[in-house]
């Protein structure tokens, strides 16, 4: 069996507006100037406390704690108000997941910097959520690029690292994959560019979701040739 591990924000769903709105609430809550949109999106993928520490290096721990809570509150309120529209699936995402989920030679999993509450709420909107055998969130692991989430997915699914692939849009995803000795495939529609993804270890970078199946088959065909 093989394993495909998906990132969520910037890979499966377009949550940038939701994230920026929530980050604005976090900075407003403590009276700090909000970073630019591009700066905020550059740290998507990190766990929330670490992301805020990167964005507000001058803040002390008490201030950071207030920012974390303000972000979570704003994120939840927006999600409750907007439902699935707050973080819509990218074009082709659901179809790609369903295609892979229908195969009998692989498992699917999730490794995300989202909280467990946020991930569970999002997946409640997906009628294909049961296709994921393992779902790992930032609440239970060190922040990306630490390999803990990927290693847990491997154990949950009983799959060796050489038989697994991480799909993600950020350098943190590619570095996490490399740290776990797993291959990484980047996607261009998220928050980090192609050059950054390749430099971080991506074996290839996709322009569209319909390229995913071929990219996976090529990776595993190369593996058979090497073997």
mmCIF file of C-alpha atoms in Angstrom:
data_model
loop_
_atom_site.group_PDB
_atom_site.id
_atom_site.type_symbol
_atom_site.label_atom_id
_atom_site.label_comp_id
_atom_site.label_asym_id
_atom_site.label_seq_id
_atom_site.Cartn_x
_atom_site.Cartn_y
_atom_site.Cartn_z
ATOM 1 C CA UNK A 1 0.000 0.000 0.000
ATOM 2 C CA UNK A 2 1.006 3.580 -0.652
ATOM 3 C CA UNK A 3 0.054 6.786 1.160
ATOM 4 C CA UNK A 4 -0.805 10.295 -0.037
ATOM 5 C CA UNK A 5 -0.725 12.941 2.721
ATOM 6 C CA UNK A 6 -2.438 16.249 1.984
ATOM 7 C CA UNK A 7 -1.859 19.644 3.530
ATOM 8 C CA UNK A 8 -5.118 21.623 3.828
ATOM 9 C CA UNK A 9 -4.789 25.458 3.736
ATOM 10 C CA UNK A 10 -3.467 26.517 0.345
ATOM 11 C CA UNK A 11 -3.547 22.950 -0.952
ATOM 12 C CA UNK A 12 -7.079 21.594 -0.651
ATOM 13 C CA UNK A 13 -8.868 24.796 0.356
ATOM 14 C CA UNK A 14 -8.494 28.491 -0.445
ATOM 15 C CA UNK A 15 -8.640 29.944 3.052
ATOM 16 C CA UNK A 16 -6.537 33.061 2.521
ATOM 17 C CA UNK A 17 -9.376 35.557 3.040
ATOM 18 C CA UNK A 18 -10.445 33.723 6.213
ATOM 19 C CA UNK A 19 -6.875 33.686 7.529
ATOM 20 C CA UNK A 20 -6.178 37.358 6.770
ATOM 21 C CA UNK A 21 -9.456 38.459 8.372
ATOM 22 C CA UNK A 22 -8.694 36.451 11.518
ATOM 23 C CA UNK A 23 -5.124 37.709 11.662
ATOM 24 C CA UNK A 24 -6.397 41.286 11.436
ATOM 25 C CA UNK A 25 -8.565 40.610 14.485
ATOM 26 C CA UNK A 26 -5.568 39.203 16.371
ATOM 27 C CA UNK A 27 -3.430 42.294 15.769
ATOM 28 C CA UNK A 28 -6.303 44.676 16.445
ATOM 29 C CA UNK A 29 -6.971 42.974 19.786
ATOM 30 C CA UNK A 30 -3.552 43.994 21.105
ATOM 31 C CA UNK A 31 -3.137 47.281 19.238
ATOM 32 C CA UNK A 32 -0.307 46.167 16.962
ATOM 33 C CA UNK A 33 0.095 47.141 13.317
ATOM 34 C CA UNK A 34 -0.997 44.344 11.013
ATOM 35 C CA UNK A 35 1.615 42.925 8.598
ATOM 36 C CA UNK A 36 0.987 42.977 4.870
ATOM 37 C CA UNK A 37 -1.239 40.335 3.279
ATOM 38 C CA UNK A 38 1.762 38.734 1.550
ATOM 39 C CA UNK A 39 3.663 38.538 4.837
ATOM 40 C CA UNK A 40 0.717 36.871 6.546
ATOM 41 C CA UNK A 41 0.254 34.332 3.773
ATOM 42 C CA UNK A 42 3.974 33.526 3.774
ATOM 43 C CA UNK A 43 3.672 31.886 7.216
ATOM 44 C CA UNK A 44 0.548 29.826 6.479
ATOM 45 C CA UNK A 45 1.351 26.237 7.398
ATOM 46 C CA UNK A 46 3.031 26.985 10.692
ATOM 47 C CA UNK A 47 1.066 26.283 13.859
ATOM 48 C CA UNK A 48 -0.773 29.400 15.051
ATOM 49 C CA UNK A 49 1.446 30.297 18.049
ATOM 50 C CA UNK A 50 4.597 29.966 15.965
ATOM 51 C CA UNK A 51 3.060 31.898 13.072
ATOM 52 C CA UNK A 52 2.139 34.790 15.367
ATOM 53 C CA UNK A 53 5.583 34.726 16.924
ATOM 54 C CA UNK A 54 7.043 35.142 13.428
ATOM 55 C CA UNK A 55 4.647 37.976 12.568
ATOM 56 C CA UNK A 56 4.928 39.810 15.889
ATOM 57 C CA UNK A 57 8.485 39.204 17.170
ATOM 58 C CA UNK A 58 8.235 42.186 19.532
ATOM 59 C CA UNK A 59 5.223 40.747 21.405
ATOM 60 C CA UNK A 60 5.688 39.125 24.815
ATOM 61 C CA UNK A 61 4.122 35.780 25.714
ATOM 62 C CA UNK A 62 1.034 37.297 27.332
ATOM 63 C CA UNK A 63 0.375 39.393 24.241
ATOM 64 C CA UNK A 64 0.886 36.400 21.974
ATOM 65 C CA UNK A 65 -1.601 34.395 24.022
ATOM 66 C CA UNK A 66 -4.199 37.150 23.617
ATOM 67 C CA UNK A 67 -3.525 37.208 19.880
ATOM 68 C CA UNK A 68 -3.954 33.446 19.602
ATOM 69 C CA UNK A 69 -7.333 33.601 21.327
ATOM 70 C CA UNK A 70 -8.479 36.594 19.266
ATOM 71 C CA UNK A 71 -7.505 34.800 16.064
ATOM 72 C CA UNK A 72 -9.352 31.636 17.067
ATOM 73 C CA UNK A 73 -12.470 33.563 18.042
ATOM 74 C CA UNK A 74 -12.533 35.514 14.778
ATOM 75 C CA UNK A 75 -11.834 32.387 12.742
ATOM 76 C CA UNK A 76 -14.686 30.494 14.381
ATOM 77 C CA UNK A 77 -17.148 33.371 14.050
ATOM 78 C CA UNK A 78 -16.361 33.764 10.368
ATOM 79 C CA UNK A 79 -16.669 30.010 9.807
ATOM 80 C CA UNK A 80 -20.038 29.903 11.564
ATOM 81 C CA UNK A 81 -21.265 32.851 9.512
ATOM 82 C CA UNK A 82 -19.958 31.668 6.155
ATOM 83 C CA UNK A 83 -19.945 27.882 6.447
ATOM 84 C CA UNK A 84 -18.058 26.077 3.676
ATOM 85 C CA UNK A 85 -17.751 29.362 1.761
ATOM 86 C CA UNK A 86 -15.161 30.553 4.307
ATOM 87 C CA UNK A 87 -12.646 27.993 3.003
ATOM 88 C CA UNK A 88 -13.796 26.743 -0.413
ATOM 89 C CA UNK A 89 -12.141 23.770 -2.049
ATOM 90 C CA UNK A 90 -9.805 24.593 -4.912
ATOM 91 C CA UNK A 91 -11.004 23.591 -8.396
ATOM 92 C CA UNK A 92 -10.355 19.897 -8.913
ATOM 93 C CA UNK A 93 -9.548 19.160 -5.275
ATOM 94 C CA UNK A 94 -12.590 17.053 -4.473
ATOM 95 C CA UNK A 95 -12.359 15.173 -7.752
ATOM 96 C CA UNK A 96 -8.676 14.384 -7.158
ATOM 97 C CA UNK A 97 -9.332 13.138 -3.621
ATOM 98 C CA UNK A 98 -12.224 10.978 -4.799
ATOM 99 C CA UNK A 99 -10.148 9.484 -7.645
ATOM 100 C CA UNK A 100 -7.323 8.577 -5.296
ATOM 101 C CA UNK A 101 -9.739 7.380 -2.631
ATOM 102 C CA UNK A 102 -11.266 4.945 -5.111
ATOM 103 C CA UNK A 103 -7.923 3.221 -5.716
ATOM 104 C CA UNK A 104 -7.265 0.003 -3.855
ATOM 105 C CA UNK A 105 -3.481 0.469 -3.709
ATOM 106 C CA UNK A 106 -3.243 3.561 -1.515
ATOM 107 C CA UNK A 107 -4.468 5.369 1.589
ATOM 108 C CA UNK A 108 -5.151 9.075 2.084
ATOM 109 C CA UNK A 109 -4.232 11.224 5.101
ATOM 110 C CA UNK A 110 -4.081 14.856 6.223
ATOM 111 C CA UNK A 111 -1.266 16.776 7.932
ATOM 112 C CA UNK A 112 -2.265 20.375 8.647
ATOM 113 C CA UNK A 113 -1.234 23.374 10.691
ATOM 114 C CA UNK A 114 -4.917 23.923 11.517
ATOM 115 C CA UNK A 115 -6.264 23.233 14.993
ATOM 116 C CA UNK A 116 -8.228 20.032 15.547
ATOM 117 C CA UNK A 117 -11.401 22.081 16.044
ATOM 118 C CA UNK A 118 -10.824 23.908 12.776
ATOM 119 C CA UNK A 119 -10.012 20.743 10.858
ATOM 120 C CA UNK A 120 -13.016 18.848 12.211
ATOM 121 C CA UNK A 121 -15.347 21.753 11.407
ATOM 122 C CA UNK A 122 -14.007 21.949 7.868
ATOM 123 C CA UNK A 123 -14.279 18.208 7.271
ATOM 124 C CA UNK A 124 -17.887 18.206 8.459
ATOM 125 C CA UNK A 125 -18.634 20.114 5.254
ATOM 126 C CA UNK A 126 -17.009 17.419 3.081
ATOM 127 C CA UNK A 127 -19.030 14.358 2.151
ATOM 128 C CA UNK A 128 -15.757 12.701 1.124
ATOM 129 C CA UNK A 129 -14.081 13.204 4.528
ATOM 130 C CA UNK A 130 -14.246 9.486 5.349
ATOM 131 C CA UNK A 131 -11.717 8.795 2.590
ATOM 132 C CA UNK A 132 -8.925 10.021 4.901
ATOM 133 C CA UNK A 133 -7.548 7.236 7.062
ATOM 134 C CA UNK A 134 -5.448 9.507 9.290
ATOM 135 C CA UNK A 135 -5.917 13.219 10.076
ATOM 136 C CA UNK A 136 -3.197 15.052 11.991
ATOM 137 C CA UNK A 137 -3.478 18.637 13.245
ATOM 138 C CA UNK A 138 -1.238 21.199 14.923
ATOM 139 C CA UNK A 139 -2.862 20.587 18.324
ATOM 140 C CA UNK A 140 -1.174 17.214 18.719
ATOM 141 C CA UNK A 141 2.233 17.816 17.149
ATOM 142 C CA UNK A 142 5.131 20.258 16.907
ATOM 143 C CA UNK A 143 4.698 22.801 14.127
ATOM 144 C CA UNK A 144 5.745 22.034 10.591
ATOM 145 C CA UNK A 145 8.398 21.445 9.346
ATOM 146 C CA UNK A 146 8.847 18.951 12.194
ATOM 147 C CA UNK A 147 8.075 15.477 10.753
ATOM 148 C CA UNK A 148 5.831 14.326 13.611
ATOM 149 C CA UNK A 149 2.542 14.592 11.693
ATOM 150 C CA UNK A 150 3.886 12.647 8.721
ATOM 151 C CA UNK A 151 5.454 9.983 10.926
ATOM 152 C CA UNK A 152 2.131 9.501 12.733
ATOM 153 C CA UNK A 153 0.311 9.137 9.396
ATOM 154 C CA UNK A 154 2.824 6.468 8.380
ATOM 155 C CA UNK A 155 2.230 4.529 11.591
ATOM 156 C CA UNK A 156 -1.557 4.896 11.415
ATOM 157 C CA UNK A 157 -1.625 3.550 7.879
ATOM 158 C CA UNK A 158 1.150 0.980 8.225
ATOM 159 C CA UNK A 159 3.041 2.404 5.254
ATOM 160 C CA UNK A 160 6.811 2.820 4.868
ATOM 161 C CA UNK A 161 8.246 6.281 4.249
ATOM 162 C CA UNK A 162 9.452 5.379 0.747
ATOM 163 C CA UNK A 163 5.856 4.514 -0.203
ATOM 164 C CA UNK A 164 4.422 7.879 0.913
ATOM 165 C CA UNK A 165 4.107 11.347 -0.641
ATOM 166 C CA UNK A 166 3.205 14.724 0.907
ATOM 167 C CA UNK A 167 1.169 17.168 -1.202
ATOM 168 C CA UNK A 168 1.537 20.795 -0.094
ATOM 169 C CA UNK A 169 1.829 24.420 -1.111
ATOM 170 C CA UNK A 170 4.540 25.680 1.252
ATOM 171 C CA UNK A 171 8.215 25.147 1.933
ATOM 172 C CA UNK A 172 7.187 23.946 5.411
ATOM 173 C CA UNK A 173 5.340 21.028 3.800
ATOM 174 C CA UNK A 174 8.305 20.095 1.626
ATOM 175 C CA UNK A 175 10.743 20.390 4.545
ATOM 176 C CA UNK A 176 8.413 18.288 6.713
ATOM 177 C CA UNK A 177 8.312 15.611 4.028
ATOM 178 C CA UNK A 178 12.080 15.615 3.652
ATOM 179 C CA UNK A 179 12.572 15.380 7.430
ATOM 180 C CA UNK A 180 10.333 12.282 7.443
ATOM 181 C CA UNK A 181 12.213 10.823 4.423
ATOM 182 C CA UNK A 182 9.042 11.116 2.352
ATOM 183 C CA UNK A 183 8.802 12.635 -1.122
ATOM 184 C CA UNK A 184 7.036 15.970 -1.529
ATOM 185 C CA UNK A 185 4.919 17.302 -4.399
ATOM 186 C CA UNK A 186 4.305 21.048 -4.437
ATOM 187 C CA UNK A 187 1.284 22.913 -5.794
ATOM 188 C CA UNK A 188 1.455 26.377 -7.357
ATOM 189 C CA UNK A 189 -1.993 27.630 -6.380
ATOM 190 C CA UNK A 190 -1.163 28.077 -2.697
ATOM 191 C CA UNK A 191 1.053 30.452 -0.729
ATOM 192 C CA UNK A 192 4.675 29.739 -1.743
ATOM 193 C CA UNK A 193 6.068 29.893 -5.280
ATOM 194 C CA UNK A 194 7.452 27.147 -7.490
ATOM 195 C CA UNK A 195 11.113 28.072 -7.030
ATOM 196 C CA UNK A 196 10.790 28.080 -3.246
ATOM 197 C CA UNK A 197 9.026 24.717 -3.298
ATOM 198 C CA UNK A 198 11.666 23.133 -5.531
ATOM 199 C CA UNK A 199 14.456 24.568 -3.374
ATOM 200 C CA UNK A 200 12.782 23.048 -0.315
ATOM 201 C CA UNK A 201 12.871 19.574 -1.877
ATOM 202 C CA UNK A 202 9.720 19.154 -3.993
ATOM 203 C CA UNK A 203 10.203 16.477 -6.641
ATOM 204 C CA UNK A 204 7.760 18.350 -8.874
ATOM 205 C CA UNK A 205 5.287 21.235 -8.653
ATOM 206 C CA UNK A 206 1.765 20.962 -10.074
ATOM 207 C CA UNK A 207 -0.128 23.673 -11.945
ATOM 208 C CA UNK A 208 -3.494 21.878 -11.682
ATOM 209 C CA UNK A 209 -5.032 19.099 -9.623
ATOM 210 C CA UNK A 210 -5.594 16.940 -12.707
ATOM 211 C CA UNK A 211 -1.809 16.526 -12.926
ATOM 212 C CA UNK A 212 -1.623 14.810 -9.541
ATOM 213 C CA UNK A 213 -2.406 11.239 -10.598
ATOM 214 C CA UNK A 214 0.282 11.270 -13.279
ATOM 215 C CA UNK A 215 2.845 12.797 -10.915
ATOM 216 C CA UNK A 216 2.196 10.087 -8.319
ATOM 217 C CA UNK A 217 2.388 7.307 -10.884
ATOM 218 C CA UNK A 218 5.682 8.713 -12.176
ATOM 219 C CA UNK A 219 7.176 8.824 -8.675
ATOM 220 C CA UNK A 220 6.257 5.234 -7.953
ATOM 221 C CA UNK A 221 7.305 4.062 -11.431
ATOM 222 C CA UNK A 222 10.722 5.608 -10.854
ATOM 223 C CA UNK A 223 10.863 3.802 -7.523
ATOM 224 C CA UNK A 224 10.189 0.467 -9.249
ATOM 225 C CA UNK A 225 12.910 1.190 -11.790
ATOM 226 C CA UNK A 226 15.396 2.043 -9.047
ATOM 227 C CA UNK A 227 14.390 -1.094 -7.153
#
